[in-house]
Coordinates of C-alpha atoms (C1' of nucleotides) in Angstrom, one line a residue:
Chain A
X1 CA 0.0 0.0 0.0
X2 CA 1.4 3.4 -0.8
X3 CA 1.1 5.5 1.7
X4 CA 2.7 8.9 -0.2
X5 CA 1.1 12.5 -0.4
X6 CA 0.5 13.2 -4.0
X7 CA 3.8 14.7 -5.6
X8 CA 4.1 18.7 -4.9
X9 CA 1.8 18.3 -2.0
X10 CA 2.4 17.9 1.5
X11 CA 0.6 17.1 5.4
X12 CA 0.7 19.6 7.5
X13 CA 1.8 18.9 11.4
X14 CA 0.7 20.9 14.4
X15 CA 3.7 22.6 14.7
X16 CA 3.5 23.5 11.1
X17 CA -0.1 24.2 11.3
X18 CA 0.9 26.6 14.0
X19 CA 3.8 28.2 11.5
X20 CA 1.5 28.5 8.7
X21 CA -1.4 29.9 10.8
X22 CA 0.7 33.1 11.9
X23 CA 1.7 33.8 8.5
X24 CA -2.3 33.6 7.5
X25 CA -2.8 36.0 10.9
X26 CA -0.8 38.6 10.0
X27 CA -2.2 38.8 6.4
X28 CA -5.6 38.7 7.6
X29 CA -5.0 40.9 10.1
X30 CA -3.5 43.9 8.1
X31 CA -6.3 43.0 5.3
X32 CA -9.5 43.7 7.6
X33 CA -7.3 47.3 9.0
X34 CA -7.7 48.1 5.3
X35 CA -11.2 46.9 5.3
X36 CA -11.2 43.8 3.0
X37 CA -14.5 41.5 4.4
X38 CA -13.3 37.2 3.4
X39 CA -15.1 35.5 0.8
X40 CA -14.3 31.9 -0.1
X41 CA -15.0 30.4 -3.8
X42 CA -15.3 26.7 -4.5
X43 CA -12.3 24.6 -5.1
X44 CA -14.1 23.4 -8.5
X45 CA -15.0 25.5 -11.2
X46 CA -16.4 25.7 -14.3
X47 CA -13.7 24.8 -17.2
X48 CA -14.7 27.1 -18.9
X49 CA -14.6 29.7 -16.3
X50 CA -10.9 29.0 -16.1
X51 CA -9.4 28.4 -19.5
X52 CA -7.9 31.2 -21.7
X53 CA -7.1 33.3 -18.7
X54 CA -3.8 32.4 -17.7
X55 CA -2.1 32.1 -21.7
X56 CA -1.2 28.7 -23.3
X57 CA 1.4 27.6 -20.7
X58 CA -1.4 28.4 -17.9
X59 CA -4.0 26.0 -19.5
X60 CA -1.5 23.2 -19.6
X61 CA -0.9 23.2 -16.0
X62 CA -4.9 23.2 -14.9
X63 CA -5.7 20.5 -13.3
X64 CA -8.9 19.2 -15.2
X65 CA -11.6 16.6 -13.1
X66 CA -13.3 14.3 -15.3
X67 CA -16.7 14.0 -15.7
X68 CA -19.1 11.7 -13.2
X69 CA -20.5 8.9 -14.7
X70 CA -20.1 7.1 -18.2
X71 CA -17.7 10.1 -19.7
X72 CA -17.7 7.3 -22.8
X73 CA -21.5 7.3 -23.7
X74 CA -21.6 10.4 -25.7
X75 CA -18.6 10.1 -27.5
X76 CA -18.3 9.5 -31.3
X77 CA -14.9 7.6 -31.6
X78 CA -14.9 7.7 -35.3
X79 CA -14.8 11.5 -35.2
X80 CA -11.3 13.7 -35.6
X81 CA -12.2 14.9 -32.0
X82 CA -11.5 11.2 -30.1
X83 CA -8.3 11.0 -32.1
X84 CA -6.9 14.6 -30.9
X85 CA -6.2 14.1 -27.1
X86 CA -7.0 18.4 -26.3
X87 CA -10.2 18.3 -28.2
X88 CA -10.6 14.6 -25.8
X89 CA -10.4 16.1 -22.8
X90 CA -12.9 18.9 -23.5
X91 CA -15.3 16.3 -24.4
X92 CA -14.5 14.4 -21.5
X93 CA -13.9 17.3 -18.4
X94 CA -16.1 19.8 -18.1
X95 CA -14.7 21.0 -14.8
X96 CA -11.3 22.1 -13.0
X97 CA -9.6 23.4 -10.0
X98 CA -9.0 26.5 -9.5
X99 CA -5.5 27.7 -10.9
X100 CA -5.5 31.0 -8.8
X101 CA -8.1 33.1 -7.0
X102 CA -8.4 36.1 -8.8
X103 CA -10.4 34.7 -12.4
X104 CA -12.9 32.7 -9.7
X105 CA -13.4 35.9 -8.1
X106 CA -14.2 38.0 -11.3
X107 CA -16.5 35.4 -12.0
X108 CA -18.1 35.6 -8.3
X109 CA -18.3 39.5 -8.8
X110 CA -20.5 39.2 -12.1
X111 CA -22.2 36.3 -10.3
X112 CA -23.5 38.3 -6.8
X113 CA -23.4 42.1 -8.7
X114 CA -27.0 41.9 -6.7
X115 CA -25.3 41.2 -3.8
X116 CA -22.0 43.2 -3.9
X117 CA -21.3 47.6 -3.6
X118 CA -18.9 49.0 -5.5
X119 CA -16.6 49.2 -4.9
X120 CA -15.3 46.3 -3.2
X121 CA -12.8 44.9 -1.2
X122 CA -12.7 41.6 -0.5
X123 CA -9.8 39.2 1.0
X124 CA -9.6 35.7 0.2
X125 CA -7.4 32.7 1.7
X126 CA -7.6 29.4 -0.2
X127 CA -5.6 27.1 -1.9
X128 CA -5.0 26.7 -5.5
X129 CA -3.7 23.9 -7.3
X130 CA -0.9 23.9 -10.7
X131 CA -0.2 21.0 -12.7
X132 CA 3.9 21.8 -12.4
X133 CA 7.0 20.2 -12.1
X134 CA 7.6 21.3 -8.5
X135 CA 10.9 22.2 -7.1
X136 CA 12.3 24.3 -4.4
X137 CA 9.4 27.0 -3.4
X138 CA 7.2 25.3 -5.9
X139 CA 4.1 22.8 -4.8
X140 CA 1.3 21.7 -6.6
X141 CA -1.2 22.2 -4.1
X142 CA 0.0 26.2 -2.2
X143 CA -1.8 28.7 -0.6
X144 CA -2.9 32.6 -2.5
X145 CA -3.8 34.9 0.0
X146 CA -5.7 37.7 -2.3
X147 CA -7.1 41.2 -1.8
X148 CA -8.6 43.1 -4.4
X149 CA -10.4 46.6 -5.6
X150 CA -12.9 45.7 -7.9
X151 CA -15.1 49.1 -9.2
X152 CA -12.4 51.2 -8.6
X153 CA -10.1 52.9 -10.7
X154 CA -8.1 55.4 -8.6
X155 CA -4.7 54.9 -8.7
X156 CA -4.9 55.3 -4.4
X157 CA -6.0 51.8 -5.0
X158 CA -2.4 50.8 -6.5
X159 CA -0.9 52.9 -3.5
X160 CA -3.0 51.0 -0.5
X161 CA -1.8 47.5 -1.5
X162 CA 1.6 48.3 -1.9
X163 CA 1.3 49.7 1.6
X164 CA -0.1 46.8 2.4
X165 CA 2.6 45.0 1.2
X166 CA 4.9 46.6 3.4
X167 CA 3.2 46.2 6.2
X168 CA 2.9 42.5 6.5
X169 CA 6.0 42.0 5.5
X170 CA 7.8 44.2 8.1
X171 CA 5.0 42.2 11.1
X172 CA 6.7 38.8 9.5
X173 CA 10.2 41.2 9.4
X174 CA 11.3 40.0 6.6
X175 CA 13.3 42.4 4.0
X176 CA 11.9 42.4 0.7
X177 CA 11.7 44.6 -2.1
X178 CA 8.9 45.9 -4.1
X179 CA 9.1 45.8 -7.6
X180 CA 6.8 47.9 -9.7
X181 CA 5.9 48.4 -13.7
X182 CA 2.9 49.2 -15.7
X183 CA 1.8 46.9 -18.8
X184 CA 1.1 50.0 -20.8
X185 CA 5.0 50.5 -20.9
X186 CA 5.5 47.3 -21.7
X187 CA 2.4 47.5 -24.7
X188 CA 4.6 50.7 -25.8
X189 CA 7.7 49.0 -26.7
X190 CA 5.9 46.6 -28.4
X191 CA 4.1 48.9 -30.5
X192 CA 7.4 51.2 -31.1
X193 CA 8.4 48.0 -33.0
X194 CA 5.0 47.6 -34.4
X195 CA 4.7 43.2 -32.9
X196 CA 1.9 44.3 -30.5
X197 CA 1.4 40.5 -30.8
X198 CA 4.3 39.5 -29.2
X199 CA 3.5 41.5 -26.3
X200 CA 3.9 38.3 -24.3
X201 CA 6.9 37.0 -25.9
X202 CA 8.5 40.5 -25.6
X203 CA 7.4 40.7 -22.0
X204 CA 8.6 37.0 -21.4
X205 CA 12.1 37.7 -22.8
X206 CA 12.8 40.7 -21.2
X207 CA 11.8 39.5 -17.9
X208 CA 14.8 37.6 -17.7
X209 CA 17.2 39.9 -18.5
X210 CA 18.6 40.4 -14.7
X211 CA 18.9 36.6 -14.8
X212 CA 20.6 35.9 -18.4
X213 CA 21.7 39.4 -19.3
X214 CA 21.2 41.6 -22.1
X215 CA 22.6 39.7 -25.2
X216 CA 21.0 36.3 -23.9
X217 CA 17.7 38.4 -23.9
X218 CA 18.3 39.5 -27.5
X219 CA 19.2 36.1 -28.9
X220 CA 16.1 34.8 -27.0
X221 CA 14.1 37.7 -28.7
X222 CA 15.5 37.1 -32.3
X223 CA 14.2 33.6 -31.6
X224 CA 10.6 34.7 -30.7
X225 CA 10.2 36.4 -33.8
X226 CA 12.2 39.9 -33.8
X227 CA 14.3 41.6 -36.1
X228 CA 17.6 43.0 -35.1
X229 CA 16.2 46.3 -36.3
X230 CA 13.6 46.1 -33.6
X231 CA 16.5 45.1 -31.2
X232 CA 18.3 48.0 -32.0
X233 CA 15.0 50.2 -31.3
X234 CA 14.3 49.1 -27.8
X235 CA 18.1 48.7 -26.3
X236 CA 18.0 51.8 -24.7
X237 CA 15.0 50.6 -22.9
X238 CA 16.4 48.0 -21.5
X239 CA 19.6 49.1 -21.1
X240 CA 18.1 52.4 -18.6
X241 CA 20.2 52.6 -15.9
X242 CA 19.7 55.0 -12.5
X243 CA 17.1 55.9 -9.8
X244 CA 13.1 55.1 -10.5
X245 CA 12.5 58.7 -10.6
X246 CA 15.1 59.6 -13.9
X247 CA 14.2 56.4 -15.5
X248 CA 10.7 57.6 -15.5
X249 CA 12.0 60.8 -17.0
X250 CA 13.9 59.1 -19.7
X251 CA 10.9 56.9 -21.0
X252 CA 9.0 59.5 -20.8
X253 CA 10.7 61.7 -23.6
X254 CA 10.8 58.5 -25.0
X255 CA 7.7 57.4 -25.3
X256 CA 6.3 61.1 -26.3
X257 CA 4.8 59.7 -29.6
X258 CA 2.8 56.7 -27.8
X259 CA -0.7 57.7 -26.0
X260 CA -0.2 54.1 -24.3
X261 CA 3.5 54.9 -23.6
X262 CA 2.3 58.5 -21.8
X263 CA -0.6 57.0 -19.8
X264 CA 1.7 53.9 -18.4
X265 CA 4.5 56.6 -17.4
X266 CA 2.0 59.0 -15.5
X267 CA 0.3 56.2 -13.8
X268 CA 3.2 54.9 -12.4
X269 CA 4.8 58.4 -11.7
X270 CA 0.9 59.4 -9.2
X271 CA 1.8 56.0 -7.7
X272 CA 5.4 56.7 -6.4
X273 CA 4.5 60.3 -5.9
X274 CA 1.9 58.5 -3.7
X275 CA 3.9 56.1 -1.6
X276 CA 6.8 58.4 -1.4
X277 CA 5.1 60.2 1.3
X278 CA 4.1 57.0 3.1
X279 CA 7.3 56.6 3.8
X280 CA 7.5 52.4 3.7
X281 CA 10.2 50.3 5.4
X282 CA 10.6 48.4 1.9
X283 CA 12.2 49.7 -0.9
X284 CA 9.9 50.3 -3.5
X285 CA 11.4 50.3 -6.9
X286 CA 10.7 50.4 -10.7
X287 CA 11.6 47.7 -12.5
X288 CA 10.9 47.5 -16.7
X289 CA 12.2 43.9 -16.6
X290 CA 8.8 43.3 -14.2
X291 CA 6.6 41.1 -17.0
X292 CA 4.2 38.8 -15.0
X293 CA 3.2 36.0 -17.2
X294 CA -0.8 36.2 -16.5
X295 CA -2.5 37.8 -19.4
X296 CA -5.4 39.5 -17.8
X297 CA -3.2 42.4 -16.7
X298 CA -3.3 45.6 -18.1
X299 CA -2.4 48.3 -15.5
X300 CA 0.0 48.6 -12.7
X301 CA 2.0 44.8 -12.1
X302 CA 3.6 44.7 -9.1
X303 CA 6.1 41.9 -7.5
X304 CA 8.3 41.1 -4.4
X305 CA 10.9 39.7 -3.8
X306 CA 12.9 38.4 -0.6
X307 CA 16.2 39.9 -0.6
X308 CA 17.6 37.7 2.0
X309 CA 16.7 34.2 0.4
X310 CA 16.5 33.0 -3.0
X311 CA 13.5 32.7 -3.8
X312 CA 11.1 33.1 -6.6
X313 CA 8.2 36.1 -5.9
X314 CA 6.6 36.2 -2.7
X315 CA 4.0 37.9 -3.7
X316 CA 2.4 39.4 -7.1
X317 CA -0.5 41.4 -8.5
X318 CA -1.5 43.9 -10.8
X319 CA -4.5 45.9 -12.7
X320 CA -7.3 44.3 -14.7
X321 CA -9.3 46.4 -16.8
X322 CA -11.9 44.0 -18.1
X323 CA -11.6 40.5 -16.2
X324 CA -15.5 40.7 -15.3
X325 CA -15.9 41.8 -18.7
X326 CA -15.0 38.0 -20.0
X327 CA -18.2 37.0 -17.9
X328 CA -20.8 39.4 -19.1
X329 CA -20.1 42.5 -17.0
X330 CA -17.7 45.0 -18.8
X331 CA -16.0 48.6 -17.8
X332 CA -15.3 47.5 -14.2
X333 CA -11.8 48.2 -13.5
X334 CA -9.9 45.8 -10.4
X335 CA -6.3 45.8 -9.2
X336 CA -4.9 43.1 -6.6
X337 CA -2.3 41.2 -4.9
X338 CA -1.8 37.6 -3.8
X339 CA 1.0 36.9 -1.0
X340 CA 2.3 33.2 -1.1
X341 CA 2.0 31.9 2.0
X342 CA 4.0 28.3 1.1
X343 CA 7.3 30.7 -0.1
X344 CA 6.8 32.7 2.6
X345 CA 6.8 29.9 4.9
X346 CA 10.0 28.4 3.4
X347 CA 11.7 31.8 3.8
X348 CA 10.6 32.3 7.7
X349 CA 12.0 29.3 7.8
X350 CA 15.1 29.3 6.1
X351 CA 15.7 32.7 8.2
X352 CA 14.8 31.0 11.6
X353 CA 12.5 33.9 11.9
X354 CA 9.1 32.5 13.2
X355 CA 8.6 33.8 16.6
X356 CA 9.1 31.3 19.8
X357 CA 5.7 31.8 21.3
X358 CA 2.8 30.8 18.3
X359 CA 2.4 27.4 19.9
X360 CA -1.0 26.8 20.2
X361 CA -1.2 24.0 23.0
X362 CA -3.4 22.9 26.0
X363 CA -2.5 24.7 29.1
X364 CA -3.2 22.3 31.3
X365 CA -2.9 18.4 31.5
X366 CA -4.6 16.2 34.0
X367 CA -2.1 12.7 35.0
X368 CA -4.7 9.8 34.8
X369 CA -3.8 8.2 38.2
X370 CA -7.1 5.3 37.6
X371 CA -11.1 5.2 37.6
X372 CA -11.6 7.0 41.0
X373 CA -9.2 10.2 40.1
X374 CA -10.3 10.5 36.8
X375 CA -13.7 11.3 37.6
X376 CA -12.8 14.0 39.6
X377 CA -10.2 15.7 37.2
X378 CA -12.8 15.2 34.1
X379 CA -15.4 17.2 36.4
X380 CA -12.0 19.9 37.1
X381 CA -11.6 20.1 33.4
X382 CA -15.0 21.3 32.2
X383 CA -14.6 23.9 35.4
X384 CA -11.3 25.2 33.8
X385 CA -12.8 25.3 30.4
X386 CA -15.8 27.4 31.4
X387 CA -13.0 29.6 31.8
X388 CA -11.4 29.4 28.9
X389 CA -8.3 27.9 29.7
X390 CA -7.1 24.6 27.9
X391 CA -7.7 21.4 29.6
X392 CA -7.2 17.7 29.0
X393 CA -7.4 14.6 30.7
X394 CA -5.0 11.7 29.6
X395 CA -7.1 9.2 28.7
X396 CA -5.3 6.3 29.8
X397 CA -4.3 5.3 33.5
X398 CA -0.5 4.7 32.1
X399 CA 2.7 4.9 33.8
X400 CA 3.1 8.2 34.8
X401 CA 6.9 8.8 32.9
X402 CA 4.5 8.3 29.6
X403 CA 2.2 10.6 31.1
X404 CA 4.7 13.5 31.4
X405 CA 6.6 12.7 28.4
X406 CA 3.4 13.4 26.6
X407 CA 2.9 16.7 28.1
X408 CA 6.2 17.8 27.4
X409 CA 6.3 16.6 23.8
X410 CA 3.0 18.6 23.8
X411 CA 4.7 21.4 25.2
X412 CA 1.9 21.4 27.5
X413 CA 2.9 24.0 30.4
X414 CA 0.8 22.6 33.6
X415 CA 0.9 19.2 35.0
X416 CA -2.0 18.3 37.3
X417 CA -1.4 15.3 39.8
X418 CA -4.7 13.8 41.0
X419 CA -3.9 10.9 43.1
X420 CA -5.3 9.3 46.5
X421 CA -3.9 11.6 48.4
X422 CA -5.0 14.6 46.4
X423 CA -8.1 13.2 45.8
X424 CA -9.2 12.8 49.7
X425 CA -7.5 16.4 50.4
X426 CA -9.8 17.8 47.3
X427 CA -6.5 19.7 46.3
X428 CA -4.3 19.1 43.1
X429 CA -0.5 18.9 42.7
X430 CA 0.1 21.6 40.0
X431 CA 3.5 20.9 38.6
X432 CA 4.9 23.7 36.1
X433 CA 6.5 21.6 33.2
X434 CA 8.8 24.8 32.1
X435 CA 10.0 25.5 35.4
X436 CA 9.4 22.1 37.2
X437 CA 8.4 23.7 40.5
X438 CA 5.0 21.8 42.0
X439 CA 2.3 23.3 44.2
X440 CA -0.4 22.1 45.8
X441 CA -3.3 24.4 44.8
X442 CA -7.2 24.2 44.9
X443 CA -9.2 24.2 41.7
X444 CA -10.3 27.8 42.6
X445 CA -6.6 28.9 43.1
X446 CA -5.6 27.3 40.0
X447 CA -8.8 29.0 37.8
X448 CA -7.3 32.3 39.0
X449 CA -3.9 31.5 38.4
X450 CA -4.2 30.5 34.7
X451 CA -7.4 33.0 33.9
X452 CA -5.0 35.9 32.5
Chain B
rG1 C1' 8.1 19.1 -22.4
rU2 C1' 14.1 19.3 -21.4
rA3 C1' 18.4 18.1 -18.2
rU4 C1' 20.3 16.0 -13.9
rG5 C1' 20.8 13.6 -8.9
rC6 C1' 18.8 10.2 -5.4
rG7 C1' 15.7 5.5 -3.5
rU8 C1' 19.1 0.7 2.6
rA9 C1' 14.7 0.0 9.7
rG10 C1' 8.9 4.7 11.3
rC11 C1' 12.8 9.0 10.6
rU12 C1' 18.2 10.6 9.4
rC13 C1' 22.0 8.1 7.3
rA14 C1' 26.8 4.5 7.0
rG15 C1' 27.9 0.2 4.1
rU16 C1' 35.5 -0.4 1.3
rU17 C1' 38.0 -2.7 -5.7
rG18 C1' 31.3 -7.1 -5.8
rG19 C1' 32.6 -11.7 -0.7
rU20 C1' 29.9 -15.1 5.1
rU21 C1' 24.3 -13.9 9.1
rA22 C1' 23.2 -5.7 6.2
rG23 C1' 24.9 -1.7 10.6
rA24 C1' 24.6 3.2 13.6
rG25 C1' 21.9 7.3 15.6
rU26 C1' 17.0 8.6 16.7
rA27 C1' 11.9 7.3 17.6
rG28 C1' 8.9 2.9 19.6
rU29 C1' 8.4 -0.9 23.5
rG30 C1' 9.9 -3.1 28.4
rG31 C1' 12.8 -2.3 32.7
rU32 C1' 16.1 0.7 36.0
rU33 C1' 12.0 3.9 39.5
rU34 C1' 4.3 0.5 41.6
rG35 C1' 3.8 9.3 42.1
rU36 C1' 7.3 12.9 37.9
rG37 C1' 9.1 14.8 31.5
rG38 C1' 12.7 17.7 28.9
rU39 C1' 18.5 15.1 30.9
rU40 C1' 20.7 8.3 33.5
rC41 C1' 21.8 3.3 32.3
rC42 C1' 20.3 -1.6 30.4
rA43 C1' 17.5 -4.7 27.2
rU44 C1' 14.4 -5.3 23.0
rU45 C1' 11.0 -4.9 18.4
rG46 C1' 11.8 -3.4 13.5
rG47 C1' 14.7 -4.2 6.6
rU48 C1' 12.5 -9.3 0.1
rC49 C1' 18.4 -2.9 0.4
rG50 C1' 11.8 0.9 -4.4
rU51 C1' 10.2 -3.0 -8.2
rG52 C1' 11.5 -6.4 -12.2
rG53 C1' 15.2 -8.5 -15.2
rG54 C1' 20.5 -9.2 -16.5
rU55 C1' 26.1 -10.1 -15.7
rU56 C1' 28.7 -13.3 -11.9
rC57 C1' 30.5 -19.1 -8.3
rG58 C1' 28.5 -14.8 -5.5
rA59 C1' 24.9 -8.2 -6.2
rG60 C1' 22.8 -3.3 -1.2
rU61 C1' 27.3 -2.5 -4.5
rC62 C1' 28.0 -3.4 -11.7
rC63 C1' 24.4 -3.1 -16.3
rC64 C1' 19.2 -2.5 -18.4
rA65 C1' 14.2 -1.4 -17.7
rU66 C1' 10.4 0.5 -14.6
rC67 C1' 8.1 3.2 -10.6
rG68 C1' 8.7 7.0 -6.9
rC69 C1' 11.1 11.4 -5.0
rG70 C1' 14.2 15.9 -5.3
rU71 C1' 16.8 19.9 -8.1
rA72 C1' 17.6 23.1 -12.4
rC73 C1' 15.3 24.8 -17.1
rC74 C1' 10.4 26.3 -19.7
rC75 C1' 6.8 28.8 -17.1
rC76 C1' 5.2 30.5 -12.5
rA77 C1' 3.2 32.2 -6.1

RNA sequence: GUAUGCGUAGCUCAGUUGGUUAGAGUAGUGGUUUGUGGUUCCAUUGGUCGUGGGUUCGAGUCCCAUCGCGUACCCCA
């Protein structure tokens, strides 16, 4: 019998549960100061919901559920479509799980407009599953933690989540590095070379360029389909060196031909004139290189990275003019991010930086001494738990070295010892398992001992 | 889809140019201690060496296939 977790998935222990949980806190918490009210979306959706959102590569790496029943019945296997295994599958899946939370939620905004004001925040913390090869910081099955603007489109938007941004990452203090572009820049160069259709592979190839360099960027561009003439047009794009605020200069006498060129450029200028004055603990940067492979961008595309750990992005987002749009509501404008709570979790980890005390463990333990004393300390229990405090009886009247080892594997921080003696005196050995000093305390005494 | 590394006890791993009955640490269990853990000492359970085939007098070790896992690309949180 194999007993394995699916490849790129993985159980969670308590002590990881307890990890993971004050990564999720942290977000949640700076999310509702912003006021962003949690929705959840079902883990299944609609194929068509999901495909054609995320480019070709994206599609691929859906996971697709096949249909209930006899998936066989309906098909004609003499037809071109049996023989072709993509057209297959559409005959024979119907549904899929969700590749990431920001496509199921423009289809749950169109879906409850009834129900919804705009505009609206709304914060969302689920997992989402990806078809990839995985490999370090890469599962199959990880966590999005989402907030997004939908009906909105101030740029103050763009400004709020960056602040956000900062702010959870200095609670989790970790150093990162915001990283910020605007797809209209990137739609410029493409139409100074006039392959507005190869926006993506532009986009795709340039992204890499801190990686592979410059002329490794080229050859890859010559390979998508450009012409060294083009190459020679956009160079001193990508080879603009200096400060965010004389880069911006520079494309902007560049781009002084291109409406889409202009708008990009002053969007992004409002939104660092913005968060200047906010005076974030992360640097906040502009980056041209910044891509982002999802299609449904069209605005502001943001990005950070951990500059302690390698690491791919710990977060991402960006603006979407016309995601609804897809699913019958157009001209509503949103803009979000998505932390990663699994990279996250592998940097806090790498770093030895989750704090001592998020243990989340019974207070209290009652030693099981045999049928008379364990009557007494289940009764003592429910007392202590009307008070909130955390209590549990060991089940078993064992030895009591397997008794304590349990607590302290448990990192439980109060023994009880109940035996004949404490029984008949109505009083209860309290042993402290951090300190191992023991007392010998009434139920009363110990109530208002543990209460605060 | 491409490249590459690794599969030996529940877990982490040793295992020599191929050589007798495959080891250690840790966890588990029992005792040392019939009322005291993290931190004593002793004993003990546990493996068809991922699976199948081949070479050989002989394979954990060499070869082939296959399955599983990891890492780096592509792409991405």
């Amino acid at each position: 019998m194999n007993c394995n977790v699916v490849k790129g998935t993985r159980d969670f222990l308590p002590q990881q549960m307890n990890k993971r949980n004050y990564i999720f806190n942290v977000i949640k918490e700076v999310y509702k100061l912003h006021g962003f009210s949690q929705i959840e979306t079902p883990a299944l959706e609609n194929l068509s919901t999901l495909m054609g959102k995320y480019g070709e590569e994206g599609d691929k790496l859906l996971y697709k559920v096949l249909n209930s029943g006899n998936f066989l019945d309906k098909l004609d296997f003499e037809s071109e479509q049996t023989k072709d295994y993509k057209k297959l599958t559409n005959k024979i899946s119907e549904k899929g799980l969700r590749y990431d939370l920001t496509v199921p939620f423009a289809r749950f905004v169109v879906n409850n407009r009834n129900e919804i004001t705009l505009p609206f925040k709304r914060y969302q913390i689920q997992p989402v599953w990806r078809a990839d090869r995985p490999q370090k910081g890469r599962y199959r099955e990880f966590y999005q933690c989402d907030a997004d603007i939908i009906g909105s489109d101030s740029l103050l938007n763009e400004v709020e989540l960056c602040e956000m941004i900062d702010e959870v990452f200095t609670r989790l203090s970790l150093k990162v590095e915001i990283k910020l572009n605007n797809r209209k820049i990137l739609a410029a160069i493409a139409e100074l070379i006039q392959q507005e259709d190869k926006i993506i592979d532009i986009t795709v190839a340039i992204d890499k360029l801190e990686k592979i360099g410059y002329d490794k960027v080229c050859e890859e561009l010559i390979q998508r389909g450009l012409t060294k003439d083009n190459l020679n047009k956009i160079e001193p794009i990508l080879k603009l060196e200096g400060d965010t605020k004389s880069k911006i200069h520079a494309l902007k006498i560049f781009f002084q031909n291109s409406t889409i060129g202009q708008k990009g450029i002053e969007e992004l200028e409002e939104v660092f004139q913005t968060i200047e004055s906010l005076k974030l603990n992360s640097k906040v940067e502009f980056d041209i290189t910044l891509a982002r492979g999802l299609n449904y961008y069209t605005g502001a595309i943001v990005e950070v990275k951990c500059v302690e750990v390698p690491m791919g992005s710990l977060t991402g987002g960006g603006r979407y003019d016309n995601l609804t749009g897809i699913f019958g509501m157009p001209n509503i404008s949103g803009v979000g991010i998505s932390f990663g709570a699994d990279r996250i979790y592998d940097c806090l980890e790498e770093l030895k930086r989750f704090p001592q005390d998020i243990s989340n463990t019974t207070t209290l333990m009652f030693a099981n001494f045999g049928k008379q004393e364990e009557k007494q300390c289940v009764v003592w229990a429910k007392e202590l738990r009307k008070e909130n405090i955390s209590a549990e009886v060991y089940p078993d009247s064992v030895k009591l070295q397997k008794q304590m080892k349990y607590a302290n594997e448990k990192l439980i921080s109060y023994v009880a010892l109940v035996g004949e003696r404490e029984l008949e005196e109505g009083e209860i050995e309290l042993k402290n398992m951090i300190t191992g000093e023991q007392k010998k305390l009434n139920i009363d005494q110990i109530k208002e001992m543990l209460k605060s």
